[in-house]
Coordinates of C-alpha atoms in Angstrom, one line a residue:
Chain J
M1 CA 4.3 -24.0 80.6
N2 CA 3.2 -21.5 78.0
Y3 CA 5.6 -23.0 75.6
L4 CA 4.1 -26.4 76.2
L5 CA 0.6 -25.1 75.7
Q6 CA 1.6 -23.3 72.6
Q7 CA 3.1 -26.5 71.2
I8 CA -0.1 -28.4 71.9
I9 CA -2.3 -25.7 70.2
N10 CA 0.0 -25.7 67.2
A11 CA -0.5 -29.4 66.8
L12 CA -4.3 -29.1 67.0
G13 CA -4.7 -28.2 63.4
Y14 CA -2.6 -31.1 62.1
G15 CA -4.3 -33.3 64.6
G16 CA -7.7 -32.5 63.0
V17 CA -6.4 -33.5 59.6
I18 CA -5.0 -36.8 60.9
A19 CA -8.2 -37.5 62.9
L20 CA -10.4 -37.2 59.8
L21 CA -8.0 -39.3 57.8
A22 CA -7.8 -41.9 60.5
A23 CA -11.6 -42.0 60.8
G24 CA -12.0 -42.6 57.1
Y25 CA -9.2 -45.2 57.1
T26 CA -10.5 -47.2 60.0
M27 CA -13.9 -47.6 58.3
T28 CA -12.5 -49.5 55.3
F29 CA -10.0 -51.2 57.5
G30 CA -12.7 -52.5 59.8
I31 CA -15.2 -53.5 57.2
I32 CA -13.2 -55.4 54.6
N33 CA -9.9 -55.7 56.4
L34 CA -8.2 -53.6 53.8
V35 CA -4.9 -51.9 54.7
N36 CA -5.5 -49.2 52.1
F37 CA -2.2 -47.4 51.4
A38 CA -3.8 -45.8 48.3
Y39 CA -5.9 -43.7 50.7
G40 CA -3.1 -41.2 50.9
E41 CA -3.3 -40.7 47.2
V42 CA -7.1 -40.1 47.4
F43 CA -6.3 -37.5 49.9
M44 CA -3.5 -36.0 47.8
L45 CA -5.6 -35.8 44.6
G46 CA -8.5 -34.2 46.5
A47 CA -6.0 -31.5 47.6
F48 CA -4.9 -31.1 44.0
A49 CA -8.4 -30.7 42.6
A50 CA -9.0 -28.0 45.2
Y51 CA -5.7 -26.3 44.3
F52 CA -6.7 -26.2 40.6
C53 CA -10.1 -24.8 41.5
I54 CA -8.5 -22.0 43.4
N55 CA -5.6 -21.1 41.2
I56 CA -7.2 -21.5 37.7
W57 CA -10.9 -20.8 38.1
N58 CA -10.8 -18.6 41.2
L59 CA -13.9 -20.3 42.6
P60 CA -15.4 -19.4 46.0
F61 CA -14.1 -21.4 48.9
W62 CA -17.3 -23.5 49.5
L63 CA -17.3 -24.6 45.9
V64 CA -13.6 -25.5 46.1
F65 CA -14.4 -27.5 49.2
L66 CA -17.2 -29.4 47.5
I67 CA -15.2 -30.1 44.3
G68 CA -12.3 -31.3 46.4
I69 CA -14.6 -33.8 48.2
A70 CA -16.2 -34.8 44.8
A71 CA -12.7 -35.4 43.3
S72 CA -11.7 -37.6 46.3
I73 CA -14.8 -39.6 46.0
V74 CA -14.3 -40.2 42.3
V75 CA -10.6 -41.2 42.8
G76 CA -11.5 -43.5 45.7
F77 CA -14.3 -45.1 43.8
V78 CA -12.1 -45.7 40.7
I79 CA -9.3 -47.2 42.8
E80 CA -11.7 -49.5 44.6
R81 CA -13.3 -50.7 41.4
T82 CA -10.1 -51.3 39.5
T83 CA -7.8 -52.7 42.1
F84 CA -9.5 -53.8 45.3
K85 CA -12.6 -55.3 43.9
P86 CA -10.8 -58.0 41.9
V87 CA -8.6 -59.1 44.8
R88 CA -11.3 -59.0 47.5
G89 CA -11.2 -62.0 49.8
A90 CA -7.5 -62.6 49.1
D91 CA -5.2 -62.9 52.1
M92 CA -4.2 -59.7 53.9
V93 CA -0.6 -59.5 52.6
T94 CA -1.9 -59.7 49.0
L95 CA -4.3 -56.9 49.8
F96 CA -1.5 -54.9 51.4
I97 CA 0.8 -55.2 48.4
T98 CA -2.0 -54.3 46.0
G99 CA -2.8 -51.2 48.1
L100 CA 0.9 -50.3 48.2
G101 CA 1.3 -50.8 44.5
A102 CA -1.8 -48.7 43.7
S103 CA -0.4 -46.0 46.0
I104 CA 3.0 -46.0 44.4
V105 CA 1.5 -45.9 40.9
V106 CA -0.8 -43.0 41.6
R107 CA 1.8 -41.1 43.6
N108 CA 4.4 -41.4 40.9
L109 CA 1.9 -40.4 38.2
A110 CA 1.1 -37.3 40.2
V111 CA 4.8 -36.5 40.7
M112 CA 5.3 -37.0 36.9
I113 CA 2.4 -34.7 35.9
F114 CA 2.3 -32.1 38.6
D115 CA 6.0 -32.3 39.7
D116 CA 7.0 -32.5 43.4
R117 CA 7.4 -28.8 44.3
L118 CA 5.4 -27.2 47.0
K119 CA 2.2 -25.6 45.5
S120 CA 0.8 -22.6 47.4
F121 CA -2.7 -23.0 48.6
S122 CA -4.5 -19.8 49.4
L123 CA -6.6 -19.3 52.6
P124 CA -10.1 -17.9 52.4
D125 CA -10.3 -14.3 53.8
F126 CA -12.4 -15.0 56.8
L127 CA -10.0 -17.6 58.1
K128 CA -7.0 -15.2 58.1
G129 CA -5.8 -13.6 61.3
L130 CA -5.1 -14.8 64.8
H131 CA -6.1 -14.3 68.4
S132 CA -3.6 -13.9 71.2
L133 CA -4.4 -15.0 74.7
G134 CA -1.6 -13.7 76.8
D135 CA 1.5 -15.2 75.2
I136 CA -0.4 -17.9 73.4
L137 CA -1.2 -17.4 69.7
L138 CA -4.3 -19.0 68.3
F139 CA -4.9 -19.0 64.6
N140 CA -8.4 -18.7 63.2
K141 CA -7.8 -21.5 60.8
T142 CA -6.9 -23.8 63.7
I143 CA -10.2 -23.0 65.4
A144 CA -12.0 -23.7 62.1
I145 CA -10.3 -27.0 61.6
V146 CA -11.0 -28.2 65.2
L147 CA -14.7 -27.2 64.8
V148 CA -15.0 -29.0 61.5
T149 CA -13.4 -32.1 62.9
L150 CA -15.7 -32.1 65.9
V151 CA -18.8 -31.6 63.8
I152 CA -17.8 -34.4 61.4
G153 CA -16.9 -36.7 64.3
L154 CA -20.4 -36.2 65.7
V155 CA -22.0 -36.8 62.3
L156 CA -20.0 -40.0 61.9
I157 CA -21.0 -41.3 65.3
Y158 CA -24.7 -40.6 64.5
L159 CA -24.3 -42.2 61.1
V160 CA -22.7 -45.4 62.5
K161 CA -24.9 -45.8 65.5
K162 CA -28.4 -44.7 64.4
T163 CA -28.9 -45.0 60.7
K164 CA -29.6 -48.1 58.7
I165 CA -26.5 -48.0 56.7
G166 CA -24.4 -47.6 59.8
I167 CA -26.0 -50.7 61.3
A168 CA -25.3 -52.5 58.1
M169 CA -21.7 -51.5 58.2
R170 CA -21.3 -52.6 61.8
S171 CA -22.9 -56.0 61.1
I172 CA -20.6 -56.6 58.2
S173 CA -17.6 -55.7 60.3
Y174 CA -18.6 -58.1 63.0
N175 CA -19.5 -61.0 60.7
A176 CA -19.4 -60.6 57.0
Q177 CA -20.6 -64.1 56.2
M178 CA -23.6 -63.9 58.5
S179 CA -24.7 -60.6 57.2
K180 CA -24.7 -61.9 53.7
C181 CA -26.8 -64.9 54.7
L182 CA -29.3 -62.5 56.2
G183 CA -29.8 -61.0 52.8
M184 CA -27.7 -57.9 53.1
N185 CA -26.3 -56.3 49.9
S186 CA -22.7 -56.2 51.2
E187 CA -21.3 -54.9 47.9
K188 CA -23.5 -51.8 48.2
V189 CA -22.5 -51.3 51.8
I190 CA -18.8 -51.6 50.9
I191 CA -19.2 -49.0 48.1
I192 CA -21.0 -46.6 50.5
T193 CA -18.2 -47.1 53.1
F194 CA -15.6 -46.2 50.4
I195 CA -17.6 -43.1 49.4
I196 CA -17.8 -41.9 53.0
S197 CA -14.2 -42.6 53.7
S198 CA -13.1 -40.9 50.5
S199 CA -15.1 -37.8 51.2
L200 CA -13.4 -37.6 54.6
A201 CA -10.1 -37.7 52.8
G202 CA -11.3 -34.8 50.6
I203 CA -12.3 -32.7 53.6
A204 CA -8.9 -33.5 55.3
A205 CA -7.2 -32.5 52.0
Y206 CA -8.8 -29.1 52.0
L207 CA -8.0 -28.6 55.7
Q208 CA -4.4 -29.6 55.1
G209 CA -4.1 -27.1 52.3
I210 CA -5.4 -24.2 54.4
L211 CA -3.4 -25.3 57.4
F212 CA 0.1 -25.4 55.8
G213 CA -0.6 -23.0 52.9
S214 CA 0.9 -25.5 50.5
I215 CA 0.5 -29.0 49.1
Q216 CA 2.8 -31.4 47.4
A217 CA 2.4 -34.4 45.2
S218 CA 4.2 -36.7 47.6
M219 CA 2.3 -35.7 50.8
G220 CA 0.0 -38.7 50.8
F221 CA 2.5 -41.2 52.2
T222 CA 3.2 -39.5 55.5
A223 CA -0.5 -38.8 56.0
V224 CA -1.5 -42.3 55.3
V225 CA 1.1 -43.7 57.7
Y226 CA -0.2 -41.5 60.5
A227 CA -3.8 -42.5 59.7
F228 CA -2.9 -46.1 59.7
I229 CA -1.1 -46.0 63.0
A230 CA -3.9 -43.9 64.5
S231 CA -6.5 -46.5 63.3
V232 CA -4.5 -49.4 64.7
M233 CA -4.0 -47.7 68.0
G234 CA -7.7 -46.7 68.3
G235 CA -8.8 -50.3 67.7
V236 CA -9.6 -51.3 64.1
G237 CA -13.0 -50.0 63.0
N238 CA -13.5 -47.7 66.0
I239 CA -14.1 -44.2 64.7
V240 CA -13.9 -42.4 68.0
G241 CA -10.7 -44.2 69.0
A242 CA -9.1 -43.4 65.6
M243 CA -10.0 -39.7 65.9
V244 CA -8.7 -39.4 69.5
M245 CA -5.5 -41.2 68.5
G246 CA -5.1 -38.9 65.5
Y247 CA -5.0 -36.0 67.8
F248 CA -2.7 -37.9 70.2
L249 CA -0.2 -38.6 67.5
A250 CA -0.1 -35.0 66.2
I251 CA 0.2 -33.5 69.7
G252 CA 2.7 -36.1 70.8
G253 CA 4.9 -35.7 67.7
N254 CA 5.0 -31.9 68.2
L255 CA 5.9 -32.3 71.9
F256 CA 8.5 -34.9 71.0
I257 CA 10.4 -32.5 68.8
A258 CA 9.8 -29.5 71.0
F259 CA 12.1 -31.1 73.6
L260 CA 14.8 -32.3 71.2
P261 CA 17.9 -30.3 70.4
P262 CA 17.3 -28.3 67.2
D263 CA 19.7 -30.4 65.0
L264 CA 17.7 -33.6 65.7
V265 CA 14.3 -32.2 64.5
G266 CA 14.3 -34.6 61.6
L267 CA 13.8 -37.5 64.0
K268 CA 10.1 -36.6 64.2
S269 CA 9.0 -39.8 62.5
L270 CA 10.7 -41.9 65.2
F271 CA 8.0 -40.9 67.6
V272 CA 5.1 -42.2 65.5
W273 CA 6.8 -45.5 64.8
G274 CA 8.0 -45.9 68.4
V275 CA 4.5 -45.5 69.6
F276 CA 3.3 -47.9 67.0
F277 CA 5.8 -50.6 68.1
L278 CA 5.0 -50.1 71.7
I279 CA 1.2 -50.4 71.1
L280 CA 1.6 -53.5 68.9
I281 CA 3.8 -55.3 71.4
F282 CA 1.8 -54.5 74.6
R283 CA -1.7 -54.0 73.3
P284 CA -2.1 -55.5 69.9
S285 CA -5.9 -54.9 69.8
G286 CA -5.5 -51.1 70.2
L287 CA -6.3 -48.9 73.1
F288 CA -10.0 -48.8 72.4
R289 CA -12.4 -51.6 71.6
A290 CA -12.1 -52.8 68.0
N291 CA -14.8 -53.1 65.4
I292 CA -17.0 -50.2 64.3
K293 CA -18.8 -49.0 67.4
Chain V
M1 CA 36.7 -93.8 43.9
K2 CA 35.4 -97.1 42.9
N3 CA 31.8 -96.2 43.3
P4 CA 30.4 -94.9 40.0
K5 CA 27.9 -92.7 41.7
V6 CA 30.7 -90.7 43.4
I7 CA 32.5 -90.3 40.1
Y8 CA 29.3 -89.3 38.4
S9 CA 28.6 -86.6 40.9
L10 CA 32.2 -85.4 40.9
V11 CA 32.2 -85.1 37.1
K12 CA 28.9 -83.3 37.3
Y13 CA 30.2 -80.7 39.7
I14 CA 33.5 -80.2 37.9
V15 CA 31.8 -79.9 34.5
G16 CA 29.2 -77.5 36.0
A17 CA 31.8 -75.3 37.7
A18 CA 34.0 -75.3 34.7
S19 CA 31.2 -74.3 32.3
V20 CA 30.0 -71.6 34.7
I21 CA 33.6 -70.1 35.0
L22 CA 34.0 -70.3 31.2
I23 CA 30.7 -68.6 30.5
L24 CA 31.5 -65.9 33.1
F25 CA 35.0 -65.5 31.6
V26 CA 33.6 -65.1 28.1
L27 CA 30.9 -62.6 29.3
D28 CA 33.5 -60.7 31.3
T29 CA 35.7 -60.3 28.2
Y30 CA 33.1 -59.4 25.7
L31 CA 30.4 -57.5 27.5
S32 CA 30.9 -53.8 27.9
G33 CA 29.0 -50.6 28.6
F34 CA 25.3 -50.9 28.9
W35 CA 25.2 -54.7 28.6
H36 CA 27.9 -55.1 31.2
L37 CA 25.9 -52.9 33.6
L38 CA 22.7 -54.8 32.8
F39 CA 24.3 -58.1 33.5
L40 CA 25.7 -56.9 36.8
L41 CA 22.4 -55.5 37.9
F42 CA 20.7 -58.7 36.9
G43 CA 23.1 -60.6 39.2
I44 CA 22.6 -58.2 42.1
N45 CA 18.8 -58.5 41.7
I46 CA 19.0 -62.3 41.8
I47 CA 20.9 -62.0 45.1
L48 CA 18.4 -59.6 46.5
A49 CA 15.3 -61.5 45.3
I50 CA 16.4 -64.9 46.5
S51 CA 17.4 -63.6 49.9
L52 CA 14.1 -61.7 50.2
N53 CA 12.4 -64.9 49.2
I54 CA 13.7 -66.7 52.3
T55 CA 11.8 -64.4 54.7
N56 CA 8.9 -63.3 52.6
A57 CA 7.9 -66.5 51.0
W58 CA 9.3 -69.5 52.9
I59 CA 9.0 -68.4 56.5
G60 CA 5.9 -66.3 55.7
F61 CA 6.9 -63.0 57.3
F62 CA 6.5 -60.5 54.5
S63 CA 9.2 -57.9 55.0
I64 CA 9.6 -54.6 53.2
G65 CA 12.2 -53.5 55.6
H66 CA 15.2 -55.1 54.0
G67 CA 16.2 -51.6 52.7
G68 CA 17.1 -50.8 56.3
I69 CA 19.4 -53.8 56.5
M70 CA 21.1 -52.9 53.2
L71 CA 21.5 -49.3 54.4
A72 CA 23.3 -50.3 57.6
A73 CA 25.6 -52.8 55.9
A74 CA 26.4 -50.4 53.1
Y75 CA 27.4 -47.6 55.5
V76 CA 29.6 -49.9 57.5
T77 CA 31.3 -51.2 54.4
A78 CA 31.6 -47.6 53.0
F79 CA 33.6 -46.5 56.1
L80 CA 36.1 -49.3 55.4
T81 CA 36.4 -49.1 51.6
L82 CA 36.3 -45.3 51.0
P83 CA 39.7 -43.8 50.3
P84 CA 41.2 -42.0 53.3
S85 CA 41.6 -38.8 51.2
F86 CA 37.8 -38.6 50.8
K87 CA 37.0 -39.4 54.4
N88 CA 39.4 -36.8 55.7
G89 CA 38.2 -34.3 53.2
I90 CA 34.7 -34.1 54.8
I91 CA 35.0 -31.7 57.7
N92 CA 32.0 -32.7 59.7
L93 CA 32.7 -36.4 59.6
H94 CA 33.7 -37.5 63.2
L95 CA 34.9 -41.0 63.0
P96 CA 37.7 -42.7 65.0
S97 CA 41.0 -41.9 63.3
F98 CA 41.9 -45.6 62.6
I99 CA 38.8 -45.8 60.4
L100 CA 39.5 -42.5 58.7
N101 CA 43.0 -43.4 57.8
T102 CA 42.7 -47.0 56.6
Q103 CA 41.3 -48.5 53.5
F104 CA 40.4 -52.2 53.6
P105 CA 40.5 -54.6 50.6
F106 CA 37.0 -55.6 49.4
L107 CA 36.6 -59.1 50.9
P108 CA 37.1 -58.2 54.6
A109 CA 35.1 -55.0 54.2
L110 CA 32.3 -57.0 52.5
L111 CA 32.3 -59.6 55.3
I112 CA 32.3 -57.1 58.1
G113 CA 29.5 -55.2 56.4
A114 CA 27.4 -58.3 55.8
L115 CA 28.0 -59.4 59.4
F116 CA 26.8 -56.1 60.7
G117 CA 23.8 -56.3 58.4
T118 CA 23.0 -59.8 59.8
I119 CA 23.0 -58.4 63.3
I120 CA 20.6 -55.6 62.2
G121 CA 18.5 -58.2 60.4
V122 CA 18.2 -60.4 63.5
I123 CA 16.6 -57.4 65.2
L124 CA 13.6 -57.9 62.8
V125 CA 12.9 -61.3 64.5
L126 CA 11.7 -59.3 67.6
P127 CA 8.6 -58.0 65.9
A128 CA 8.2 -61.3 64.1
L129 CA 7.6 -62.9 67.5
R130 CA 4.5 -60.9 68.2
L131 CA 3.2 -59.5 65.0
R132 CA 1.3 -61.3 62.2
S133 CA 0.5 -60.6 58.6
F134 CA 0.2 -56.9 57.7
Y135 CA 1.1 -55.7 61.2
F136 CA 4.5 -57.2 60.6
V137 CA 4.6 -55.7 57.1
T138 CA 3.9 -52.3 58.4
G139 CA 6.4 -52.8 61.2
T140 CA 9.1 -53.5 58.7
L141 CA 8.1 -50.5 56.7
G142 CA 8.6 -48.5 59.9
F143 CA 12.0 -50.2 60.5
N144 CA 13.0 -49.0 57.0
I145 CA 11.8 -45.4 57.6
I146 CA 13.5 -45.4 61.0
M147 CA 16.9 -46.5 59.6
M148 CA 16.6 -43.9 56.9
T149 CA 15.7 -41.2 59.3
I150 CA 18.6 -42.1 61.6
A151 CA 21.0 -42.1 58.7
E152 CA 19.8 -38.7 57.6
N153 CA 20.1 -37.2 61.1
I154 CA 23.6 -38.2 62.3
P155 CA 25.7 -36.2 59.8
K156 CA 28.7 -36.7 62.1
I157 CA 28.8 -40.3 61.1
T158 CA 27.0 -40.6 57.8
N159 CA 27.5 -37.1 56.3
G160 CA 23.7 -36.7 56.4
P161 CA 21.6 -36.3 53.2
M162 CA 24.7 -35.3 51.3
G163 CA 25.8 -38.9 51.2
L164 CA 29.1 -40.5 50.4
R165 CA 30.9 -40.6 47.1
Q166 CA 34.2 -41.7 45.5
F167 CA 33.7 -45.4 46.2
P168 CA 36.3 -47.6 44.7
D169 CA 35.0 -49.6 41.7
Y170 CA 35.1 -53.1 43.2
T171 CA 32.0 -54.7 41.8
N172 CA 32.6 -56.9 38.8
I173 CA 31.1 -60.0 37.2
W174 CA 33.1 -62.4 39.4
W175 CA 31.9 -61.0 42.7
V176 CA 28.3 -60.6 41.6
W177 CA 27.8 -63.8 39.8
G178 CA 29.9 -65.8 42.2
V179 CA 27.6 -64.8 45.1
A180 CA 24.5 -65.2 42.9
I181 CA 25.3 -68.7 41.7
L182 CA 26.3 -69.7 45.2
L183 CA 23.0 -68.4 46.5
I184 CA 21.0 -70.2 43.8
Y185 CA 22.8 -73.5 44.6
L186 CA 22.3 -72.9 48.3
G187 CA 18.7 -72.1 47.9
L188 CA 17.9 -75.2 45.8
K189 CA 19.8 -77.4 48.3
L190 CA 18.2 -75.7 51.2
K191 CA 14.7 -76.2 49.9
K192 CA 15.3 -80.0 50.1
S193 CA 17.1 -80.0 53.4
Y194 CA 15.7 -80.2 56.9
I195 CA 16.2 -76.5 57.6
G196 CA 14.6 -75.3 54.4
R197 CA 11.6 -77.6 54.9
A198 CA 11.3 -76.3 58.4
F199 CA 11.2 -72.8 57.1
I200 CA 8.5 -73.7 54.6
V201 CA 6.3 -75.4 57.3
I202 CA 6.6 -72.4 59.5
G203 CA 5.4 -70.3 56.6
K204 CA 2.5 -72.6 55.9
D205 CA 1.3 -73.2 59.5
P206 CA 3.3 -72.1 62.5
D207 CA 1.2 -74.1 64.9
L208 CA 1.7 -77.3 63.0
A209 CA 5.4 -76.6 62.8
A210 CA 5.5 -76.1 66.6
H211 CA 3.6 -79.4 67.1
M212 CA 6.1 -81.2 64.9
G213 CA 8.9 -80.1 67.3
I214 CA 10.4 -77.3 65.2
N215 CA 11.9 -74.6 67.4
L216 CA 10.1 -71.5 66.0
L217 CA 12.4 -68.9 67.5
K218 CA 15.5 -70.8 66.3
Y219 CA 14.4 -71.2 62.7
K220 CA 13.0 -67.7 62.5
T221 CA 16.3 -66.4 63.6
Y222 CA 18.2 -68.6 61.1
A223 CA 15.9 -67.5 58.3
F224 CA 16.3 -63.8 59.1
A225 CA 20.1 -64.1 59.6
L226 CA 20.6 -65.9 56.3
S227 CA 18.3 -63.5 54.4
S228 CA 19.9 -60.4 55.9
F229 CA 23.4 -61.7 55.3
F230 CA 22.9 -62.1 51.6
T231 CA 20.7 -59.0 51.3
S232 CA 23.6 -57.0 52.8
I233 CA 26.0 -58.5 50.3
G234 CA 23.6 -57.5 47.5
G235 CA 23.3 -54.0 48.9
I236 CA 27.0 -53.6 49.3
L237 CA 27.7 -54.8 45.7
W238 CA 25.0 -52.4 44.4
V239 CA 26.7 -49.5 46.2
H240 CA 30.1 -50.3 44.8
L241 CA 28.5 -50.4 41.3
I242 CA 26.6 -47.2 41.5
L243 CA 29.5 -45.5 43.4
N244 CA 27.5 -43.3 45.7
L245 CA 25.5 -43.8 48.9
F246 CA 22.9 -41.5 50.4
P247 CA 20.2 -42.3 53.1
K248 CA 17.3 -42.5 50.7
A249 CA 19.1 -44.9 48.4
F250 CA 17.4 -48.0 49.8
G251 CA 14.0 -46.5 50.3
L252 CA 10.6 -48.0 49.7
G253 CA 11.0 -47.7 45.9
F254 CA 14.1 -49.9 45.9
V255 CA 12.5 -52.6 48.1
F256 CA 9.3 -52.4 46.1
N257 CA 11.3 -53.5 43.0
V258 CA 12.6 -56.5 44.8
V259 CA 9.2 -57.4 46.2
A260 CA 7.8 -57.1 42.6
M261 CA 10.5 -59.6 41.5
I262 CA 9.4 -62.3 43.9
V263 CA 5.7 -61.7 43.5
I264 CA 5.9 -61.8 39.7
G265 CA 8.3 -64.8 39.7
G266 CA 6.4 -66.8 42.2
M267 CA 6.6 -66.7 46.0
G268 CA 8.8 -69.5 47.3
S269 CA 10.5 -70.5 44.1
I270 CA 14.2 -70.0 43.4
S271 CA 13.8 -70.2 39.7
G272 CA 10.8 -67.9 39.9
A273 CA 13.0 -65.3 41.8
V274 CA 15.6 -65.6 39.1
M275 CA 13.0 -65.1 36.4
G276 CA 11.4 -62.2 38.3
A277 CA 14.9 -60.6 38.6
A278 CA 15.4 -61.0 34.9
I279 CA 12.0 -59.4 34.0
I280 CA 12.3 -56.5 36.4
T281 CA 15.9 -55.7 35.4
C282 CA 15.2 -55.7 31.7
F283 CA 12.0 -53.7 32.4
T284 CA 13.6 -50.9 34.4
E285 CA 16.8 -50.7 32.4
V286 CA 15.1 -50.7 29.0
L287 CA 12.6 -48.0 30.1
A288 CA 15.3 -45.9 31.7
P289 CA 16.1 -44.0 28.5
V290 CA 12.4 -43.3 28.0
E291 CA 12.3 -41.8 31.4
E292 CA 14.9 -39.2 30.6
G293 CA 13.1 -38.0 27.5
F294 CA 13.8 -38.9 23.9
S295 CA 12.9 -38.0 20.4
V296 CA 11.4 -40.2 17.6
L297 CA 10.8 -39.0 14.0
G298 CA 11.3 -35.4 15.0
L299 CA 8.8 -35.6 17.8
S300 CA 10.6 -34.9 21.1
F301 CA 9.0 -36.4 24.2
P302 CA 9.5 -34.7 27.6
P303 CA 11.1 -36.8 30.4
F304 CA 8.7 -39.0 32.3
L305 CA 10.4 -39.3 35.7
G306 CA 9.0 -42.3 37.6
L307 CA 7.5 -43.9 34.5
T308 CA 9.2 -47.3 35.2
T309 CA 7.8 -47.3 38.8
V310 CA 4.3 -46.5 37.5
L311 CA 4.4 -49.3 34.9
L312 CA 5.9 -51.7 37.3
G313 CA 3.2 -51.0 39.8
I314 CA 0.5 -51.5 37.2
F315 CA 2.2 -54.8 36.1
L316 CA 2.3 -56.0 39.7
I317 CA -1.3 -55.3 40.3
V318 CA -2.3 -57.0 37.1
I319 CA -0.3 -60.1 38.1
L320 CA -1.8 -60.1 41.6
I321 CA -5.3 -60.0 40.1
T322 CA -4.9 -62.5 37.3
R323 CA -2.2 -64.9 38.6
P324 CA -1.7 -64.3 42.3
Q325 CA 0.8 -67.2 42.6
G326 CA 3.2 -65.7 40.1
I327 CA 4.8 -67.3 37.1
M328 CA 6.3 -70.4 38.8
G329 CA 4.1 -70.7 41.9
E330 CA 6.2 -72.7 44.4
K331 CA 7.6 -75.0 41.8
E332 CA 11.2 -75.1 40.4
I333 CA 12.4 -75.7 36.9
K334 CA 13.6 -79.3 37.0
L335 CA 16.6 -80.5 35.1
D336 CA 15.6 -84.1 35.5
F337 CA 15.0 -84.7 31.8
L338 CA 18.6 -83.7 31.2
K339 CA 19.8 -86.2 33.8
R340 CA 17.7 -89.0 32.4
F341 CA 18.9 -88.2 28.9
L342 CA 22.5 -88.4 30.0
K343 CA 22.0 -91.6 32.0
E344 CA 20.4 -93.3 28.9
R345 CA 23.4 -92.2 26.8
I346 CA 25.8 -93.6 29.4
K347 CA 23.9 -96.9 29.5
L348 CA 23.8 -97.1 25.7
G349 CA 27.5 -96.5 25.5
R350 CA 28.2 -99.2 28.1
T351 CA 26.1 -101.8 26.3
G352 CA 26.8 -100.9 22.7

């Protein structure tokens, strides 16, 4: 029982990272039907910006955090303007290939420039250390990540439900044509959505760095696959659903390999894809209600 | 044999086949080294591009999971064609002894591998029944990753991430271009036949196709079987050219190249696929030395690993933005003018 609980607690940190990514992913997915595989690269470059701030300029952690977010926003914005804007309105497969192409270009550039070795990412002092509750170990960084995720989740829900921009986003996701007819500046709303989702990627990138203590130029792909599957399972455009499913995928993946024999640990990705196929075959609209709610 | 039309078509086929064999013979004798490799890769890319074209363009199910099919077929063939000394040399390879101690000739091994690949490929029809557009694309991506993960994690059968080596050098111009030309011919014929047109209608509008009495399940299965059969052959030939096989060989990068071929050449066009294969092959092979670092005029450049992939991706995005239908669209290069020219010559000869 303790073993089980420990596995679940271990997964909470990664669950937070995936939940944030899935929330950001599902926003652009819901609003312009974009399967944005380049989102993983936004995430990865945010992590690299934070890495350089720590290792070259020795900046304090809050500044590193903010610069990571700013870098993600810039990267996300540039990718949106240069690749997705010109193909907007094309069919979904074209959008998919464009996103995949952009992702492969940016990832290979990053591997070329920064190489693909693990880069160590230092933890701020106040997050070091751990608590022990009986046999169960609880790291301070895990607690911090879960708290950050919860706060951001609440902020996002407030943003989408109560503010003007949130209402605009929801209306575009329900019916883009009608919102345009009613005089909404849909281009502006799309840009703001991209900025919000990129900043979520930046936050997730910093959290990933402090969680694993290392980052890698090719880490974006796994993360974006998790985020995509979580957003499909949570219902496209549903932020709460995506975040819950992000946690579910991380915890489920950990439990899956916890009960496998040790020489089959590499099969972890089978769990995610297995769940994905099951969901798509039995509940194609996701477990929660679709559209930004 | 009295009918002039029969004689005309017979002559056409004999002349065509003879000239193809002659050209291949000349190329086989005179090409060597880099150019020989380039020509072989070009042929393999044609096979892969046309077979991907059947599912992705004609029947409208955009698959990026053909790497998984190639991987399965290549491993099955590898067990049959690897020399027994190599198979017995790996200690943790637990295969039945009759496989360990035999070495098949290429043709049966190729056919068994391709048949196995076809069976794996038909599995992809299952998601194609329920999933549409990018859900299917992501599903095939998952299929590719699953196949790769399985191959990595059963070292008793596949030797794990270490991979297999010491393949016999079976791939030559005759195998590659024989299959490639057969496939080009088959593709062009298929496009005008009932089956091919049924494929294209399913791609354009599945509901309309169902209303016209086309059995969707049957034709989807046909398309996936045909596509995965030839994709498997392409993958097997590639492995016997590169001479090693490891689980990540047919990853997303490999499939992305093939996707780029058909998108650049034009989705749904055989001649477009051939053109795309030519462009991408030249592109990747010419830039390969740049990737490994070079020096010009005393300046030495560091290696740019992954440069071709980056440039290829940029090229693909530019094509998708400026000319989404590709070079050829859905059209083919017609040889009608040649036919008309010949007919006029024959008529002139008869009258004059």
